[in-house]
Amino acid sequence: ACGRLRLGEFCRRRLGLDGAPVGAGDWLAAGQRLHGLGEREAALAAFEAGADLEPGNAEAWMAVATLRAELDRPEAALAAAQRALALAPAHPGAWLNLGLLWRIAGDFEKASACVDQALAVEPALPAALLTHGQIFAARQQLDLAAEAFAACLDSDPAHFGAAFGLADVALARGDFA
């Protein structure tokens, strides 16, 4: 409680609030603003405060997972992502988030299975299609990577990550002189 009081005062001063955050929504909003200001540790603490106050909030746990991953805390990030997924099993973002964390951990099988689940819920989700392409490329499955990157571009023609992914596949294949 004492730590949350200090964090609340920090948020009040840093964000120019009239008072310290009170409810879970206030803490999550403060975390988003702090993250935008580059205050990642404080943002994580705010997200964790929101998740503690409302433990059934999958979005709060996804925010916690994302910040823990950014701060290079992969085991803690995986735990938070799995908690979010337990709360929202049909949420494509929760599946994708977990897949990204498994990809970072180097477990491409689990990463691919999670991305498959995200795509089962939302088949044209550009971020999931991009992640599939990246997983296939990392496994040297270049044809599948190219298909995933192309599907991402079909879904979002302006997606630079997919365009670069296709270029990387072309280079790996030796398609460019």
PDB file of C-alpha atoms in Angstrom:
ATOM      1  CA  ALA A   1       0.000   0.000   0.000  1.00  0.00           C
ATOM      2  CA  CYS A   2       2.831   2.385   0.834  1.00  0.00           C
ATOM      3  CA  GLY A   3       4.437   1.749  -2.549  1.00  0.00           C
ATOM      4  CA  ARG A   4       1.158   2.436  -4.307  1.00  0.00           C
ATOM      5  CA  LEU A   5       0.816   5.724  -2.376  1.00  0.00           C
ATOM      6  CA  ARG A   6       4.276   6.827  -3.541  1.00  0.00           C
ATOM      7  CA  LEU A   7       3.495   5.733  -7.106  1.00  0.00           C
ATOM      8  CA  GLY A   8       0.183   7.588  -6.931  1.00  0.00           C
ATOM      9  CA  GLU A   9       1.957  10.764  -5.862  1.00  0.00           C
ATOM     10  CA  PHE A  10       4.526  10.305  -8.640  1.00  0.00           C
ATOM     11  CA  CYS A  11       1.708   9.883 -11.177  1.00  0.00           C
ATOM     12  CA  ARG A  12      -0.087  12.946  -9.846  1.00  0.00           C
ATOM     13  CA  ARG A  13       3.029  15.116 -10.209  1.00  0.00           C
ATOM     14  CA  ARG A  14       4.425  13.608 -13.440  1.00  0.00           C
ATOM     15  CA  LEU A  15       1.110  13.557 -15.251  1.00  0.00           C
ATOM     16  CA  GLY A  16      -0.323  16.764 -13.814  1.00  0.00           C
ATOM     17  CA  LEU A  17      -3.330  15.022 -12.285  1.00  0.00           C
ATOM     18  CA  ASP A  18      -5.603  16.629  -9.688  1.00  0.00           C
ATOM     19  CA  GLY A  19      -5.266  13.532  -7.516  1.00  0.00           C
ATOM     20  CA  ALA A  20      -3.574  10.176  -7.459  1.00  0.00           C
ATOM     21  CA  PRO A  21      -5.158   7.331  -9.451  1.00  0.00           C
ATOM     22  CA  VAL A  22      -7.815   5.494  -7.454  1.00  0.00           C
ATOM     23  CA  GLY A  23      -9.552   2.756  -9.437  1.00  0.00           C
ATOM     24  CA  ALA A  24      -8.148   0.170 -11.801  1.00  0.00           C
ATOM     25  CA  GLY A  25      -9.110   2.242 -14.847  1.00  0.00           C
ATOM     26  CA  ASP A  26      -7.276   5.259 -13.442  1.00  0.00           C
ATOM     27  CA  TRP A  27      -4.145   3.183 -12.915  1.00  0.00           C
ATOM     28  CA  LEU A  28      -4.310   1.712 -16.419  1.00  0.00           C
ATOM     29  CA  ALA A  29      -4.765   5.157 -17.969  1.00  0.00           C
ATOM     30  CA  ALA A  30      -1.854   6.477 -15.911  1.00  0.00           C
ATOM     31  CA  GLY A  31       0.263   3.509 -17.042  1.00  0.00           C
ATOM     32  CA  GLN A  32      -0.495   4.259 -20.687  1.00  0.00           C
ATOM     33  CA  ARG A  33       0.456   7.905 -20.276  1.00  0.00           C
ATOM     34  CA  LEU A  34       3.628   7.054 -18.355  1.00  0.00           C
ATOM     35  CA  HIS A  35       4.610   4.545 -21.034  1.00  0.00           C
ATOM     36  CA  GLY A  36       4.112   7.233 -23.667  1.00  0.00           C
ATOM     37  CA  LEU A  37       6.485   9.460 -21.698  1.00  0.00           C
ATOM     38  CA  GLY A  38       9.131   6.732 -21.592  1.00  0.00           C
ATOM     39  CA  GLU A  39       8.593   5.996 -17.888  1.00  0.00           C
ATOM     40  CA  ARG A  40       8.445   2.237 -18.423  1.00  0.00           C
ATOM     41  CA  GLU A  41       9.141   1.088 -14.839  1.00  0.00           C
ATOM     42  CA  ALA A  42       6.515   3.466 -13.465  1.00  0.00           C
ATOM     43  CA  ALA A  43       4.105   2.428 -16.234  1.00  0.00           C
ATOM     44  CA  LEU A  44       4.574  -1.226 -15.304  1.00  0.00           C
ATOM     45  CA  ALA A  45       3.932  -0.431 -11.638  1.00  0.00           C
ATOM     46  CA  ALA A  46       0.763   1.442 -12.614  1.00  0.00           C
ATOM     47  CA  PHE A  47      -0.444  -1.445 -14.801  1.00  0.00           C
ATOM     48  CA  GLU A  48       0.298  -3.891 -11.991  1.00  0.00           C
ATOM     49  CA  ALA A  49      -1.663  -1.697  -9.568  1.00  0.00           C
ATOM     50  CA  GLY A  50      -4.600  -1.741 -11.983  1.00  0.00           C
ATOM     51  CA  ALA A  51      -4.372  -5.515 -12.372  1.00  0.00           C
ATOM     52  CA  ASP A  52      -4.177  -5.951  -8.578  1.00  0.00           C
ATOM     53  CA  LEU A  53      -7.288  -3.833  -8.095  1.00  0.00           C
ATOM     54  CA  GLU A  54      -9.182  -5.621 -10.870  1.00  0.00           C
ATOM     55  CA  PRO A  55      -7.636  -9.091 -11.247  1.00  0.00           C
ATOM     56  CA  GLY A  56     -10.309 -10.180 -13.733  1.00  0.00           C
ATOM     57  CA  ASN A  57      -9.294  -7.503 -16.269  1.00  0.00           C
ATOM     58  CA  ALA A  58      -7.575  -9.277 -19.181  1.00  0.00           C
ATOM     59  CA  GLU A  59      -6.499  -5.986 -20.779  1.00  0.00           C
ATOM     60  CA  ALA A  60      -4.672  -5.045 -17.576  1.00  0.00           C
ATOM     61  CA  TRP A  61      -2.790  -8.349 -17.593  1.00  0.00           C
ATOM     62  CA  MET A  62      -1.947  -7.912 -21.284  1.00  0.00           C
ATOM     63  CA  ALA A  63      -0.507  -4.474 -20.497  1.00  0.00           C
ATOM     64  CA  VAL A  64       1.506  -5.982 -17.638  1.00  0.00           C
ATOM     65  CA  ALA A  65       2.782  -8.738 -19.951  1.00  0.00           C
ATOM     66  CA  THR A  66       3.795  -6.266 -22.649  1.00  0.00           C
ATOM     67  CA  LEU A  67       5.732  -4.026 -20.267  1.00  0.00           C
ATOM     68  CA  ARG A  68       7.422  -6.967 -18.559  1.00  0.00           C
ATOM     69  CA  ALA A  69       8.563  -8.169 -21.984  1.00  0.00           C
ATOM     70  CA  GLU A  70       9.824  -4.688 -22.902  1.00  0.00           C
ATOM     71  CA  LEU A  71      11.767  -4.622 -19.629  1.00  0.00           C
ATOM     72  CA  ASP A  72      13.341  -8.017 -20.424  1.00  0.00           C
ATOM     73  CA  ARG A  73      11.439 -10.031 -17.829  1.00  0.00           C
ATOM     74  CA  PRO A  74      10.324 -12.916 -20.059  1.00  0.00           C
ATOM     75  CA  GLU A  75       9.173 -15.390 -17.394  1.00  0.00           C
ATOM     76  CA  ALA A  76       7.062 -12.773 -15.643  1.00  0.00           C
ATOM     77  CA  ALA A  77       5.735 -11.591 -19.013  1.00  0.00           C
ATOM     78  CA  LEU A  78       4.694 -15.130 -19.951  1.00  0.00           C
ATOM     79  CA  ALA A  79       2.902 -15.554 -16.613  1.00  0.00           C
ATOM     80  CA  ALA A  80       0.935 -12.323 -17.111  1.00  0.00           C
ATOM     81  CA  ALA A  81       0.090 -13.208 -20.728  1.00  0.00           C
ATOM     82  CA  GLN A  82      -1.146 -16.636 -19.666  1.00  0.00           C
ATOM     83  CA  ARG A  83      -3.286 -14.995 -16.988  1.00  0.00           C
ATOM     84  CA  ALA A  84      -4.788 -12.636 -19.598  1.00  0.00           C
ATOM     85  CA  LEU A  85      -5.499 -15.581 -21.861  1.00  0.00           C
ATOM     86  CA  ALA A  86      -7.167 -17.530 -19.043  1.00  0.00           C
ATOM     87  CA  LEU A  87      -9.486 -14.541 -18.568  1.00  0.00           C
ATOM     88  CA  ALA A  88     -10.161 -13.981 -22.278  1.00  0.00           C
ATOM     89  CA  PRO A  89      -9.617 -17.247 -24.175  1.00  0.00           C
ATOM     90  CA  ALA A  90     -11.197 -15.910 -27.382  1.00  0.00           C
ATOM     91  CA  HIS A  91      -9.184 -12.673 -27.424  1.00  0.00           C
ATOM     92  CA  PRO A  92      -6.899 -12.672 -30.491  1.00  0.00           C
ATOM     93  CA  GLY A  93      -4.623 -10.074 -28.897  1.00  0.00           C
ATOM     94  CA  ALA A  94      -4.034 -12.277 -25.867  1.00  0.00           C
ATOM     95  CA  TRP A  95      -3.102 -15.210 -28.112  1.00  0.00           C
ATOM     96  CA  LEU A  96      -0.864 -13.006 -30.234  1.00  0.00           C
ATOM     97  CA  ASN A  97       0.817 -11.497 -27.184  1.00  0.00           C
ATOM     98  CA  LEU A  98       1.564 -14.950 -25.815  1.00  0.00           C
ATOM     99  CA  GLY A  99       2.841 -16.043 -29.233  1.00  0.00           C
ATOM    100  CA  LEU A 100       5.175 -13.064 -29.420  1.00  0.00           C
ATOM    101  CA  LEU A 101       6.555 -13.883 -25.991  1.00  0.00           C
ATOM    102  CA  TRP A 102       7.164 -17.509 -26.984  1.00  0.00           C
ATOM    103  CA  ARG A 103       8.868 -16.309 -30.171  1.00  0.00           C
ATOM    104  CA  ILE A 104      11.157 -14.069 -28.122  1.00  0.00           C
ATOM    105  CA  ALA A 105      11.890 -17.044 -25.850  1.00  0.00           C
ATOM    106  CA  GLY A 106      12.854 -19.038 -28.943  1.00  0.00           C
ATOM    107  CA  ASP A 107      10.066 -21.617 -28.695  1.00  0.00           C
ATOM    108  CA  PHE A 108       8.770 -21.396 -32.262  1.00  0.00           C
ATOM    109  CA  GLU A 109       6.389 -24.354 -31.885  1.00  0.00           C
ATOM    110  CA  LYS A 110       4.500 -22.727 -29.009  1.00  0.00           C
ATOM    111  CA  ALA A 111       4.704 -19.330 -30.709  1.00  0.00           C
ATOM    112  CA  SER A 112       3.220 -20.702 -33.911  1.00  0.00           C
ATOM    113  CA  ALA A 113       0.434 -22.519 -32.055  1.00  0.00           C
ATOM    114  CA  CYS A 114      -0.540 -19.292 -30.263  1.00  0.00           C
ATOM    115  CA  VAL A 115      -0.512 -17.287 -33.496  1.00  0.00           C
ATOM    116  CA  ASP A 116      -2.672 -20.000 -35.091  1.00  0.00           C
ATOM    117  CA  GLN A 117      -5.181 -19.473 -32.261  1.00  0.00           C
ATOM    118  CA  ALA A 118      -5.167 -15.689 -32.835  1.00  0.00           C
ATOM    119  CA  LEU A 119      -5.798 -16.255 -36.550  1.00  0.00           C
ATOM    120  CA  ALA A 120      -8.585 -18.744 -35.783  1.00  0.00           C
ATOM    121  CA  VAL A 121     -10.394 -15.925 -33.974  1.00  0.00           C
ATOM    122  CA  GLU A 122      -9.469 -13.147 -36.421  1.00  0.00           C
ATOM    123  CA  PRO A 123      -8.168 -14.616 -39.731  1.00  0.00           C
ATOM    124  CA  ALA A 124      -6.943 -11.352 -41.263  1.00  0.00           C
ATOM    125  CA  LEU A 125      -5.184  -9.919 -38.190  1.00  0.00           C
ATOM    126  CA  PRO A 126      -2.123  -8.213 -39.728  1.00  0.00           C
ATOM    127  CA  ALA A 127       0.047  -8.475 -36.616  1.00  0.00           C
ATOM    128  CA  ALA A 128      -0.602 -12.220 -36.396  1.00  0.00           C
ATOM    129  CA  LEU A 129       0.107 -12.746 -40.095  1.00  0.00           C
ATOM    130  CA  LEU A 130       3.344 -10.761 -39.736  1.00  0.00           C
ATOM    131  CA  THR A 131       4.360 -12.783 -36.688  1.00  0.00           C
ATOM    132  CA  HIS A 132       3.659 -16.017 -38.552  1.00  0.00           C
ATOM    133  CA  GLY A 133       5.915 -14.815 -41.361  1.00  0.00           C
ATOM    134  CA  GLN A 134       8.663 -13.988 -38.878  1.00  0.00           C
ATOM    135  CA  ILE A 135       8.381 -17.397 -37.212  1.00  0.00           C
ATOM    136  CA  PHE A 136       8.515 -19.198 -40.562  1.00  0.00           C
ATOM    137  CA  ALA A 137      11.477 -17.070 -41.666  1.00  0.00           C
ATOM    138  CA  ALA A 138      13.345 -17.833 -38.437  1.00  0.00           C
ATOM    139  CA  ARG A 139      12.772 -21.544 -39.107  1.00  0.00           C
ATOM    140  CA  GLN A 140      14.005 -21.122 -42.705  1.00  0.00           C
ATOM    141  CA  GLN A 141      10.559 -22.073 -44.049  1.00  0.00           C
ATOM    142  CA  LEU A 142      10.792 -19.397 -46.703  1.00  0.00           C
ATOM    143  CA  ASP A 143       7.773 -20.380 -48.814  1.00  0.00           C
ATOM    144  CA  LEU A 144       5.500 -20.296 -45.764  1.00  0.00           C
ATOM    145  CA  ALA A 145       7.085 -17.023 -44.628  1.00  0.00           C
ATOM    146  CA  ALA A 146       6.439 -15.455 -48.022  1.00  0.00           C
ATOM    147  CA  GLU A 147       2.804 -16.636 -47.935  1.00  0.00           C
ATOM    148  CA  ALA A 148       2.280 -15.166 -44.467  1.00  0.00           C
ATOM    149  CA  PHE A 149       3.893 -11.842 -45.376  1.00  0.00           C
ATOM    150  CA  ALA A 150       1.807 -11.681 -48.577  1.00  0.00           C
ATOM    151  CA  ALA A 151      -1.370 -12.403 -46.591  1.00  0.00           C
ATOM    152  CA  CYS A 152      -0.422  -9.618 -44.193  1.00  0.00           C
ATOM    153  CA  LEU A 153      -0.057  -7.235 -47.137  1.00  0.00           C
ATOM    154  CA  ASP A 154      -3.417  -8.397 -48.512  1.00  0.00           C
ATOM    155  CA  SER A 155      -4.950  -7.514 -45.152  1.00  0.00           C
ATOM    156  CA  ASP A 156      -3.020  -4.239 -44.790  1.00  0.00           C
ATOM    157  CA  PRO A 157      -1.377  -3.078 -48.057  1.00  0.00           C
ATOM    158  CA  ALA A 158       0.622  -0.385 -46.249  1.00  0.00           C
ATOM    159  CA  HIS A 159       2.210  -2.770 -43.720  1.00  0.00           C
ATOM    160  CA  PHE A 160       5.933  -1.994 -43.905  1.00  0.00           C
ATOM    161  CA  GLY A 161       6.928  -4.940 -41.705  1.00  0.00           C
ATOM    162  CA  ALA A 162       5.373  -7.397 -44.158  1.00  0.00           C
ATOM    163  CA  ALA A 163       6.963  -5.638 -47.132  1.00  0.00           C
ATOM    164  CA  PHE A 164      10.365  -5.854 -45.473  1.00  0.00           C
ATOM    165  CA  GLY A 165       9.673  -9.492 -44.578  1.00  0.00           C
ATOM    166  CA  LEU A 166       9.031 -10.305 -48.242  1.00  0.00           C
ATOM    167  CA  ALA A 167      12.232  -8.492 -49.185  1.00  0.00           C
ATOM    168  CA  ASP A 168      14.182 -10.487 -46.591  1.00  0.00           C
ATOM    169  CA  VAL A 169      12.723 -13.728 -47.950  1.00  0.00           C
ATOM    170  CA  ALA A 170      13.705 -12.698 -51.493  1.00  0.00           C
ATOM    171  CA  LEU A 171      17.261 -11.974 -50.299  1.00  0.00           C
ATOM    172  CA  ALA A 172      17.464 -15.304 -48.461  1.00  0.00           C
ATOM    173  CA  ARG A 173      16.357 -17.077 -51.631  1.00  0.00           C
ATOM    174  CA  GLY A 174      18.869 -15.130 -53.713  1.00  0.00           C
ATOM    175  CA  ASP A 175      16.108 -13.537 -55.796  1.00  0.00           C
ATOM    176  CA  PHE A 176      17.999 -10.238 -55.901  1.00  0.00           C
ATOM    177  CA  ALA A 177      21.307  -9.730 -57.631  1.00  0.00           C
TER     178      ALA A 177
END
